[in-house]
Amino acid sequence: MDRTTRKGALEMTAAMLISGTIGLFVLASHQPVINVVFWRCAIGAVCLALVCGYLGYLRSGLLTGRRLAIAVAGGVAIVANWVLLFAAYPLASISIATTVYNTQPFMLLGLGALFLGERITATKLFWLTLSFAGMVAIVQAGPGGGGSEYALGIALSLGAAFFYALAAIAAKGLKGTPPHLIALVQVCTGTVLLAPLADFSTMPATASAWSSIAALGLVHTGLMYVLLYGAIQKLPTHITGALSFLYPVAAIATDRLALGHALEPVQVAGAAVILLAAMGMNLGWSPGRLFRGAPVSR
């Protein structure tokens, strides 16, 4: 591994480990979900504006009117994604919400077939079916065979995955646009969109709550985006895809170590199946890889 790839791998690892702790800080803020996402966007916008200014991305000509409109639409989807995912944490737990959220490759698969004419192969259908089986196991393993709050948390996580896939579809129309600038447009969109909806009468009441809010904006948005996009520019796709699965693993570990939430055996099995299916989908594995040392299909 050369020096550039090694640096990219470290940046990607750090970004995924930071992402895995988002749920902990969301819950520690003790704020309504809309407020949390608003502050994340507002603080993150300041950080990313400074980064974009330093990198020279704020000059005119980088965003045409059409590209700006696509970036704003992607920002709306990203904000909806954050609102739904953060709302799912207290209902289904950070571990389950994050695992279910990682069905996003399959949401993207369906949207790609619907809007971009992309072909759904038998291999992709296999991974989709496997992911669905893991989902069924997780739902059935919930309290009381599911439970209304638990089921709602899973539904919100699926909704978050859907909106993330919509944002990914929008990003396909922004090739060549600096990713840091796209992220800046997205968080600015979120700030404007959520400002009228935020409840400023319930501001954080303690230093700890403010610290959590600040961390979500500075670390989990500003720093994380810089690390993530820096890594993507340095790494081949297969390494980026493989390291992305540190995110759900870190989230599950955070949930267990910091909050004491242990998954039931069936939930562990379901989560493992979903993550395996998502990894197979992202990395282009053939189904035979599950049973023998089959070569990766590309």
Tab-separated table of C-alpha atoms in Angstrom:
chain	number	residue	atom	x	y	z
A	1	MET	CA	0.000	0.000	0.000
A	2	ASP	CA	1.551	3.308	-1.073
A	3	ARG	CA	1.665	6.402	1.106
A	4	THR	CA	-1.344	8.106	-0.522
A	5	THR	CA	-3.533	5.022	-0.187
A	6	ARG	CA	-2.428	4.519	3.401
A	7	LYS	CA	-3.330	8.123	4.242
A	8	GLY	CA	-6.698	7.730	2.526
A	9	ALA	CA	-7.389	4.529	4.471
A	10	LEU	CA	-6.623	6.298	7.758
A	11	GLU	CA	-8.892	9.213	6.808
A	12	MET	CA	-11.720	6.850	5.810
A	13	THR	CA	-11.321	4.838	9.000
A	14	ALA	CA	-11.448	7.993	11.126
A	15	ALA	CA	-14.522	9.269	9.235
A	16	MET	CA	-16.397	5.989	9.746
A	17	LEU	CA	-15.497	5.768	13.444
A	18	ILE	CA	-16.707	9.347	13.928
A	19	SER	CA	-19.942	8.520	12.073
A	20	GLY	CA	-20.471	5.534	14.344
A	21	THR	CA	-20.746	7.805	17.392
A	22	ILE	CA	-23.348	10.190	15.928
A	23	GLY	CA	-26.256	8.439	17.669
A	24	LEU	CA	-24.643	8.823	21.080
A	25	PHE	CA	-24.290	12.589	20.664
A	26	VAL	CA	-27.811	12.944	19.263
A	27	LEU	CA	-29.264	11.276	22.359
A	28	ALA	CA	-26.914	13.155	24.707
A	29	SER	CA	-28.086	16.518	23.346
A	30	HIS	CA	-31.594	15.969	24.833
A	31	GLN	CA	-33.000	18.112	22.030
A	32	PRO	CA	-35.936	17.643	19.650
A	33	VAL	CA	-34.776	15.991	16.437
A	34	ILE	CA	-35.508	19.076	14.300
A	35	ASN	CA	-33.346	21.189	16.613
A	36	VAL	CA	-30.483	18.687	16.480
A	37	VAL	CA	-30.469	18.597	12.685
A	38	PHE	CA	-30.789	22.393	12.467
A	39	TRP	CA	-27.772	22.970	14.675
A	40	ARG	CA	-25.805	20.275	12.895
A	41	CYS	CA	-26.490	22.020	9.586
A	42	ALA	CA	-25.861	25.547	10.896
A	43	ILE	CA	-22.562	24.764	12.643
A	44	GLY	CA	-21.491	22.425	9.850
A	45	ALA	CA	-22.182	25.166	7.282
A	46	VAL	CA	-19.745	27.514	9.016
A	47	CYS	CA	-17.051	24.804	9.104
A	48	LEU	CA	-17.534	23.764	5.484
A	49	ALA	CA	-17.650	27.396	4.285
A	50	LEU	CA	-14.217	27.925	5.846
A	51	VAL	CA	-12.907	24.723	4.249
A	52	CYS	CA	-14.336	25.597	0.828
A	53	GLY	CA	-12.907	29.113	1.083
A	54	TYR	CA	-9.474	27.732	1.952
A	55	LEU	CA	-9.617	25.280	-0.988
A	56	GLY	CA	-10.785	27.980	-3.398
A	57	TYR	CA	-14.198	26.435	-4.006
A	58	LEU	CA	-16.223	29.595	-3.351
A	59	ARG	CA	-15.262	31.250	-6.631
A	60	SER	CA	-17.959	31.801	-9.229
A	61	GLY	CA	-18.445	29.322	-12.053
A	62	LEU	CA	-18.146	26.089	-10.064
A	63	LEU	CA	-21.917	25.768	-9.710
A	64	THR	CA	-24.247	26.485	-12.612
A	65	GLY	CA	-27.904	27.194	-11.907
A	66	ARG	CA	-28.837	23.616	-12.815
A	67	ARG	CA	-26.134	22.091	-10.625
A	68	LEU	CA	-27.101	24.336	-7.730
A	69	ALA	CA	-30.729	23.197	-8.062
A	70	ILE	CA	-29.641	19.533	-8.031
A	71	ALA	CA	-27.409	20.145	-5.002
A	72	VAL	CA	-30.283	21.848	-3.147
A	73	ALA	CA	-32.603	18.937	-3.979
A	74	GLY	CA	-29.953	16.571	-2.657
A	75	GLY	CA	-29.726	18.739	0.460
A	76	VAL	CA	-33.462	18.386	1.074
A	77	ALA	CA	-33.058	14.597	0.828
A	78	ILE	CA	-30.045	14.591	3.166
A	79	VAL	CA	-31.904	16.664	5.764
A	80	ALA	CA	-34.906	14.322	5.602
A	81	ASN	CA	-32.480	11.419	5.965
A	82	TRP	CA	-30.950	12.888	9.131
A	83	VAL	CA	-34.312	13.780	10.679
A	84	LEU	CA	-35.697	10.262	10.167
A	85	LEU	CA	-32.541	8.457	11.287
A	86	PHE	CA	-32.131	10.557	14.432
A	87	ALA	CA	-35.812	10.037	15.271
A	88	ALA	CA	-35.290	6.267	14.941
A	89	TYR	CA	-32.483	6.062	17.514
A	90	PRO	CA	-34.581	6.227	20.722
A	91	LEU	CA	-37.257	3.947	19.248
A	92	ALA	CA	-35.252	1.048	17.829
A	93	SER	CA	-31.804	1.695	19.419
A	94	ILE	CA	-28.721	3.057	17.694
A	95	SER	CA	-27.580	-0.446	16.710
A	96	ILE	CA	-30.775	-1.516	14.981
A	97	ALA	CA	-31.480	1.868	13.384
A	98	THR	CA	-27.971	2.040	11.930
A	99	THR	CA	-28.063	-1.541	10.669
A	100	VAL	CA	-31.436	-1.075	8.979
A	101	TYR	CA	-30.182	2.229	7.555
A	102	ASN	CA	-27.479	0.251	5.779
A	103	THR	CA	-30.100	-1.137	3.398
A	104	GLN	CA	-29.464	2.080	1.442
A	105	PRO	CA	-27.554	0.260	-1.379
A	106	PHE	CA	-30.750	-1.632	-2.155
A	107	MET	CA	-32.815	1.558	-2.150
A	108	LEU	CA	-30.289	2.972	-4.603
A	109	LEU	CA	-30.581	-0.186	-6.685
A	110	GLY	CA	-34.331	0.284	-7.076
A	111	LEU	CA	-34.096	4.011	-7.769
A	112	GLY	CA	-31.307	3.443	-10.284
A	113	ALA	CA	-33.451	0.931	-12.152
A	114	LEU	CA	-36.475	3.237	-12.030
A	115	PHE	CA	-34.887	6.554	-12.981
A	116	LEU	CA	-31.544	5.740	-14.594
A	117	GLY	CA	-32.407	2.573	-16.486
A	118	GLU	CA	-29.789	0.543	-14.618
A	119	ARG	CA	-30.129	-3.229	-14.931
A	120	ILE	CA	-30.959	-5.384	-11.887
A	121	THR	CA	-28.995	-8.616	-12.231
A	122	ALA	CA	-29.663	-11.988	-10.616
A	123	THR	CA	-26.693	-11.407	-8.312
A	124	LYS	CA	-28.133	-8.100	-7.104
A	125	LEU	CA	-31.496	-9.772	-6.528
A	126	PHE	CA	-29.770	-12.429	-4.436
A	127	TRP	CA	-28.197	-9.806	-2.138
A	128	LEU	CA	-31.522	-7.941	-1.966
A	129	THR	CA	-33.340	-11.120	-0.909
A	130	LEU	CA	-30.679	-11.856	1.690
A	131	SER	CA	-30.983	-8.342	3.099
A	132	PHE	CA	-34.767	-8.702	3.281
A	133	ALA	CA	-34.365	-11.952	5.246
A	134	GLY	CA	-32.136	-10.141	7.735
A	135	MET	CA	-34.722	-7.382	8.012
A	136	VAL	CA	-37.479	-9.874	8.799
A	137	ALA	CA	-35.324	-11.437	11.524
A	138	ILE	CA	-34.690	-8.039	13.124
A	139	VAL	CA	-38.351	-7.022	13.031
A	140	GLN	CA	-39.524	-10.306	14.556
A	141	ALA	CA	-36.880	-10.114	17.268
A	142	GLY	CA	-38.270	-6.855	18.618
A	143	PRO	CA	-40.170	-6.567	21.895
A	144	GLY	CA	-43.508	-8.337	21.736
A	145	GLY	CA	-42.772	-9.679	18.275
A	146	GLY	CA	-42.059	-6.180	17.047
A	147	GLY	CA	-43.767	-3.568	19.218
A	148	SER	CA	-45.252	-0.370	17.800
A	149	GLU	CA	-42.351	1.922	18.787
A	150	TYR	CA	-39.749	-0.586	17.653
A	151	ALA	CA	-41.545	-1.061	14.327
A	152	LEU	CA	-41.811	2.712	13.895
A	153	GLY	CA	-38.076	3.037	14.546
A	154	ILE	CA	-37.357	0.480	11.823
A	155	ALA	CA	-39.750	2.247	9.429
A	156	LEU	CA	-38.014	5.576	10.106
A	157	SER	CA	-34.620	3.970	9.460
A	158	LEU	CA	-35.869	2.595	6.151
A	159	GLY	CA	-37.196	6.045	5.281
A	160	ALA	CA	-33.799	7.537	6.104
A	161	ALA	CA	-32.122	5.000	3.811
A	162	PHE	CA	-34.567	5.899	1.030
A	163	PHE	CA	-33.807	9.618	1.275
A	164	TYR	CA	-30.073	8.907	1.387
A	165	ALA	CA	-30.485	6.968	-1.865
A	166	LEU	CA	-32.333	9.951	-3.369
A	167	ALA	CA	-29.399	12.172	-2.385
A	168	ALA	CA	-27.022	9.695	-4.016
A	169	ILE	CA	-29.088	9.814	-7.216
A	170	ALA	CA	-28.853	13.623	-7.139
A	171	ALA	CA	-25.075	13.390	-6.630
A	172	LYS	CA	-24.798	11.441	-9.896
A	173	GLY	CA	-25.807	14.630	-11.665
A	174	LEU	CA	-23.030	16.603	-9.971
A	175	LYS	CA	-19.950	14.780	-11.264
A	176	GLY	CA	-17.026	17.162	-11.450
A	177	THR	CA	-18.367	19.417	-8.704
A	178	PRO	CA	-16.112	19.552	-5.613
A	179	PRO	CA	-17.757	17.311	-2.982
A	180	HIS	CA	-16.949	19.747	-0.173
A	181	LEU	CA	-18.954	22.394	-2.050
A	182	ILE	CA	-21.876	19.983	-2.517
A	183	ALA	CA	-21.847	19.286	1.228
A	184	LEU	CA	-21.805	23.029	1.942
A	185	VAL	CA	-24.878	23.577	-0.252
A	186	GLN	CA	-26.618	20.676	1.490
A	187	VAL	CA	-26.073	21.933	5.041
A	188	CYS	CA	-26.968	25.505	4.014
A	189	THR	CA	-30.174	24.106	2.534
A	190	GLY	CA	-30.862	22.309	5.810
A	191	THR	CA	-30.232	25.462	7.842
A	192	VAL	CA	-32.700	27.499	5.772
A	193	LEU	CA	-35.244	24.689	5.606
A	194	LEU	CA	-35.286	23.908	9.332
A	195	ALA	CA	-34.885	27.402	10.822
A	196	PRO	CA	-38.682	28.056	10.750
A	197	LEU	CA	-39.341	24.598	12.253
A	198	ALA	CA	-36.773	24.608	15.061
A	199	ASP	CA	-38.055	25.197	18.586
A	200	PHE	CA	-35.696	27.801	20.014
A	201	SER	CA	-37.620	27.860	23.283
A	202	THR	CA	-36.088	24.483	24.130
A	203	MET	CA	-32.438	25.377	23.749
A	204	PRO	CA	-29.846	23.071	25.381
A	205	ALA	CA	-29.892	23.738	29.117
A	206	THR	CA	-26.505	22.316	30.119
A	207	ALA	CA	-22.892	22.579	29.016
A	208	SER	CA	-22.955	18.867	28.242
A	209	ALA	CA	-25.925	19.258	25.883
A	210	TRP	CA	-24.275	22.213	24.131
A	211	SER	CA	-21.065	20.198	23.820
A	212	SER	CA	-22.991	17.408	22.100
A	213	ILE	CA	-24.598	19.870	19.682
A	214	ALA	CA	-21.234	21.505	18.965
A	215	ALA	CA	-19.627	18.112	18.358
A	216	LEU	CA	-22.346	17.158	15.857
A	217	GLY	CA	-21.647	20.314	13.866
A	218	LEU	CA	-17.875	20.599	14.203
A	219	VAL	CA	-16.777	16.960	14.351
A	220	HIS	CA	-19.570	14.839	12.867
A	221	THR	CA	-20.228	17.264	10.003
A	222	GLY	CA	-17.279	19.600	9.371
A	223	LEU	CA	-14.379	17.292	10.220
A	224	MET	CA	-16.107	14.102	9.100
A	225	TYR	CA	-16.921	15.446	5.625
A	226	VAL	CA	-13.357	16.707	5.167
A	227	LEU	CA	-11.932	13.302	6.139
A	228	LEU	CA	-14.489	11.372	4.088
A	229	TYR	CA	-14.053	13.315	0.860
A	230	GLY	CA	-10.300	13.446	1.302
A	231	ALA	CA	-10.298	9.644	1.591
A	232	ILE	CA	-12.577	9.119	-1.408
A	233	GLN	CA	-10.190	11.125	-3.575
A	234	LYS	CA	-7.250	8.922	-2.547
A	235	LEU	CA	-8.726	5.412	-2.377
A	236	PRO	CA	-9.831	2.897	-5.003
A	237	THR	CA	-13.555	2.159	-4.880
A	238	HIS	CA	-13.250	-1.329	-3.380
A	239	ILE	CA	-11.279	-0.080	-0.371
A	240	THR	CA	-13.725	2.797	0.166
A	241	GLY	CA	-16.626	0.326	0.065
A	242	ALA	CA	-14.968	-2.099	2.458
A	243	LEU	CA	-14.018	0.560	5.018
A	244	SER	CA	-17.519	2.065	4.938
A	245	PHE	CA	-18.721	-0.930	6.947
A	246	LEU	CA	-16.747	0.292	9.931
A	247	TYR	CA	-19.632	2.762	10.431
A	248	PRO	CA	-22.331	0.266	11.504
A	249	VAL	CA	-19.790	-1.767	13.478
A	250	ALA	CA	-18.708	1.376	15.351
A	251	ALA	CA	-22.356	2.334	15.963
A	252	ILE	CA	-23.166	-1.108	17.400
A	253	ALA	CA	-20.048	-0.990	19.611
A	254	THR	CA	-20.923	2.532	20.806
A	255	ASP	CA	-24.479	1.469	21.613
A	256	ARG	CA	-23.201	-1.496	23.617
A	257	LEU	CA	-20.284	0.125	25.444
A	258	ALA	CA	-21.708	3.602	26.098
A	259	LEU	CA	-25.416	2.870	26.505
A	260	GLY	CA	-25.422	-0.810	27.486
A	261	HIS	CA	-27.766	-1.887	24.672
A	262	ALA	CA	-27.035	-5.505	23.827
A	263	LEU	CA	-28.641	-7.102	20.787
A	264	GLU	CA	-30.601	-10.321	21.058
A	265	PRO	CA	-29.046	-13.312	19.232
A	266	VAL	CA	-31.643	-13.136	16.448
A	267	GLN	CA	-30.990	-9.404	16.062
A	268	VAL	CA	-27.257	-10.068	15.838
A	269	ALA	CA	-27.898	-12.659	13.134
A	270	GLY	CA	-30.248	-10.346	11.234
A	271	ALA	CA	-27.799	-7.440	11.457
A	272	ALA	CA	-24.950	-9.650	10.240
A	273	VAL	CA	-27.030	-10.822	7.274
A	274	ILE	CA	-27.963	-7.246	6.288
A	275	LEU	CA	-24.365	-6.032	6.533
A	276	LEU	CA	-23.110	-9.077	4.625
A	277	ALA	CA	-25.656	-8.456	1.866
A	278	ALA	CA	-24.786	-4.750	1.701
A	279	MET	CA	-21.079	-5.579	1.544
A	280	GLY	CA	-21.675	-8.136	-1.201
A	281	MET	CA	-23.682	-5.554	-3.124
A	282	ASN	CA	-21.157	-2.734	-2.697
A	283	LEU	CA	-18.086	-4.836	-3.435
A	284	GLY	CA	-19.559	-6.788	-6.324
A	285	TRP	CA	-19.276	-10.231	-4.759
A	286	SER	CA	-20.825	-13.248	-6.459
A	287	PRO	CA	-23.229	-15.318	-4.300
A	288	GLY	CA	-20.802	-18.239	-4.574
A	289	ARG	CA	-18.385	-16.309	-2.378
A	290	LEU	CA	-20.561	-17.244	0.594
A	291	PHE	CA	-19.929	-20.935	0.030
A	292	ARG	CA	-16.477	-21.110	-1.510
A	293	GLY	CA	-13.584	-18.886	-2.449
A	294	ALA	CA	-15.323	-17.623	-5.560
A	295	PRO	CA	-13.687	-14.733	-7.407
A	296	VAL	CA	-15.208	-11.308	-7.054
A	297	SER	CA	-17.466	-10.468	-9.997
A	298	ARG	CA	-17.133	-6.971	-11.388
